[in-house]
Coordinates of C-alpha atoms in Angstrom, one line a residue:
X1 CA 21.4 -20.7 -7.8
X2 CA 24.8 -23.1 -7.3
X3 CA 27.1 -21.3 -5.3
X4 CA 30.3 -22.9 -7.1
X5 CA 29.5 -21.5 -10.7
X6 CA 30.0 -17.9 -9.5
X7 CA 32.4 -15.9 -11.4
X8 CA 32.7 -12.2 -9.0
X9 CA 31.9 -11.1 -5.9
X10 CA 31.7 -8.3 -4.4
X11 CA 30.8 -6.7 -0.8
X12 CA 29.4 -3.8 0.2
X13 CA 27.9 -2.0 3.2
X14 CA 24.7 -0.5 3.8
X15 CA 24.0 2.8 4.5
X16 CA 21.2 4.3 6.7
X17 CA 20.2 6.1 4.2
X18 CA 19.3 3.2 2.4
X19 CA 17.0 2.0 5.5
X20 CA 13.6 2.4 5.4
X21 CA 10.9 3.4 8.7
X22 CA 11.5 0.0 9.7
X23 CA 15.4 -0.8 10.0
X24 CA 15.7 -2.8 6.7
X25 CA 16.4 -2.0 3.9
X26 CA 14.2 -0.7 0.6
X27 CA 13.5 -3.4 -1.2
X28 CA 14.4 -0.5 -4.7
X29 CA 17.9 -0.1 -3.4
X30 CA 18.8 -4.2 -3.8
X31 CA 18.5 -3.0 -7.5
X32 CA 20.9 -0.1 -7.2
X33 CA 23.7 -3.3 -5.3
X34 CA 23.0 -5.4 -8.4
X35 CA 23.8 -2.6 -10.7
X36 CA 26.9 -1.7 -8.3
X37 CA 28.0 -5.1 -8.4
X38 CA 27.1 -5.4 -12.5
X39 CA 28.9 -2.2 -13.3
X40 CA 32.3 -3.6 -11.3
X41 CA 32.3 -6.7 -12.8
X42 CA 32.3 -5.0 -15.7
X43 CA 35.8 -3.4 -14.5
X44 CA 36.6 -6.5 -13.6
X45 CA 36.3 -8.1 -16.7
X46 CA 38.5 -5.5 -18.6
X47 CA 35.9 -2.4 -19.6
X48 CA 33.6 -0.4 -18.1
X49 CA 30.3 1.0 -18.8
X50 CA 32.1 4.3 -19.3
X51 CA 34.5 2.9 -22.1
X52 CA 31.7 0.8 -24.2
X53 CA 29.0 4.1 -24.4
X54 CA 32.3 5.9 -25.4
X55 CA 32.3 3.3 -28.1
X56 CA 28.9 3.3 -28.9
X57 CA 27.7 0.1 -27.2
X58 CA 25.4 0.0 -24.6
X59 CA 24.3 -2.7 -22.7
X60 CA 21.0 -2.1 -21.0
X61 CA 18.5 -3.9 -19.1
X62 CA 15.8 -5.5 -20.4
X63 CA 13.9 -7.9 -17.8
X64 CA 15.0 -8.2 -13.8
X65 CA 12.8 -10.1 -11.3
X66 CA 14.5 -9.7 -7.6
X67 CA 13.3 -12.5 -4.8
X68 CA 13.7 -11.2 -1.6
X69 CA 15.2 -13.7 0.8
X70 CA 16.0 -12.0 4.3
X71 CA 16.0 -8.6 5.7
X72 CA 19.5 -6.4 5.7
X73 CA 20.1 -3.8 7.7
X74 CA 21.8 -0.7 8.6
X75 CA 25.9 -0.7 8.8
X76 CA 25.5 -4.6 7.4
X77 CA 28.0 -5.9 5.5
X78 CA 27.2 -8.2 2.3
X79 CA 28.6 -9.8 -0.8
X80 CA 26.8 -9.3 -3.9
X81 CA 27.9 -12.5 -6.1
X82 CA 27.3 -13.7 -10.0
X83 CA 27.8 -15.5 -12.7
X84 CA 26.8 -14.6 -16.1
X85 CA 25.1 -16.7 -19.1
X86 CA 24.4 -15.8 -22.8
X87 CA 21.3 -16.9 -24.0
X88 CA 20.6 -15.7 -27.7
X89 CA 21.2 -12.2 -28.1
X90 CA 21.3 -12.0 -24.3
X91 CA 23.6 -12.0 -21.6
X92 CA 21.4 -13.4 -18.6
X93 CA 23.0 -12.0 -14.7
X94 CA 22.2 -14.4 -12.0
X95 CA 22.7 -12.3 -9.0
X96 CA 22.3 -13.0 -4.9
X97 CA 23.2 -11.0 -1.8
X98 CA 24.5 -12.5 1.1
X99 CA 24.9 -11.2 4.3
X100 CA 28.0 -11.2 5.3
X101 CA 27.8 -11.9 9.0
X102 CA 25.7 -15.0 8.9
X103 CA 26.1 -16.0 5.4
X104 CA 22.1 -15.7 4.9
X105 CA 21.0 -15.4 1.5
X106 CA 18.8 -11.7 0.9
X107 CA 17.9 -11.0 -2.5
X108 CA 18.3 -13.2 -5.3
X109 CA 18.2 -11.7 -9.1
X110 CA 18.1 -12.6 -12.7
X111 CA 19.0 -9.7 -15.0
X112 CA 18.6 -9.6 -19.1
X113 CA 20.6 -7.4 -20.6
X114 CA 20.5 -6.9 -24.4
X115 CA 23.8 -4.8 -26.2
X116 CA 22.7 -1.6 -28.1
X117 CA 25.4 -0.6 -30.6
X118 CA 25.9 2.7 -32.1
X119 CA 21.2 3.2 -31.4
X120 CA 20.7 -0.5 -32.8
X121 CA 20.5 -3.8 -31.4
X122 CA 22.8 -5.6 -31.3
X123 CA 23.8 -9.9 -31.2
X124 CA 25.7 -8.6 -28.0
X125 CA 29.7 -10.0 -29.6
X126 CA 30.9 -6.8 -28.4
X127 CA 31.3 -7.8 -24.9
X128 CA 32.4 -11.3 -25.4
X129 CA 35.8 -10.7 -25.5
X130 CA 35.4 -9.5 -21.7
X131 CA 33.2 -12.3 -20.4
X132 CA 34.6 -15.1 -22.2
X133 CA 36.5 -16.8 -19.8
X134 CA 33.4 -16.5 -17.1
X135 CA 30.5 -17.8 -19.9

């Protein structure tokens, strides 16, 4: 993932309860971090998951791949960076998490999403007005 393609960054801090017995972030929490960054991206782009849902539009994840590279620890600050591409009916989010203290990549994700509009699969055109500047 080329760093110059990122269109959005969101900074977060690891909370104690997200760590396992080894003192590192449990792998399941990275998916929460990626999801939270996508929701923040939606707001930054001019809408929200709630607004979309209230209008019958449901962006849903249909596939996610995560590669774990380096561990995060309690109290680490990190930055989730992303860019998005339209591939057929899907919006594909490419997301990377970097530890802020040393800029090491901790996790990489490729997240495929589709839109359900009033209960039916759509081509995702509902999101184009919000994403057009970032595709």
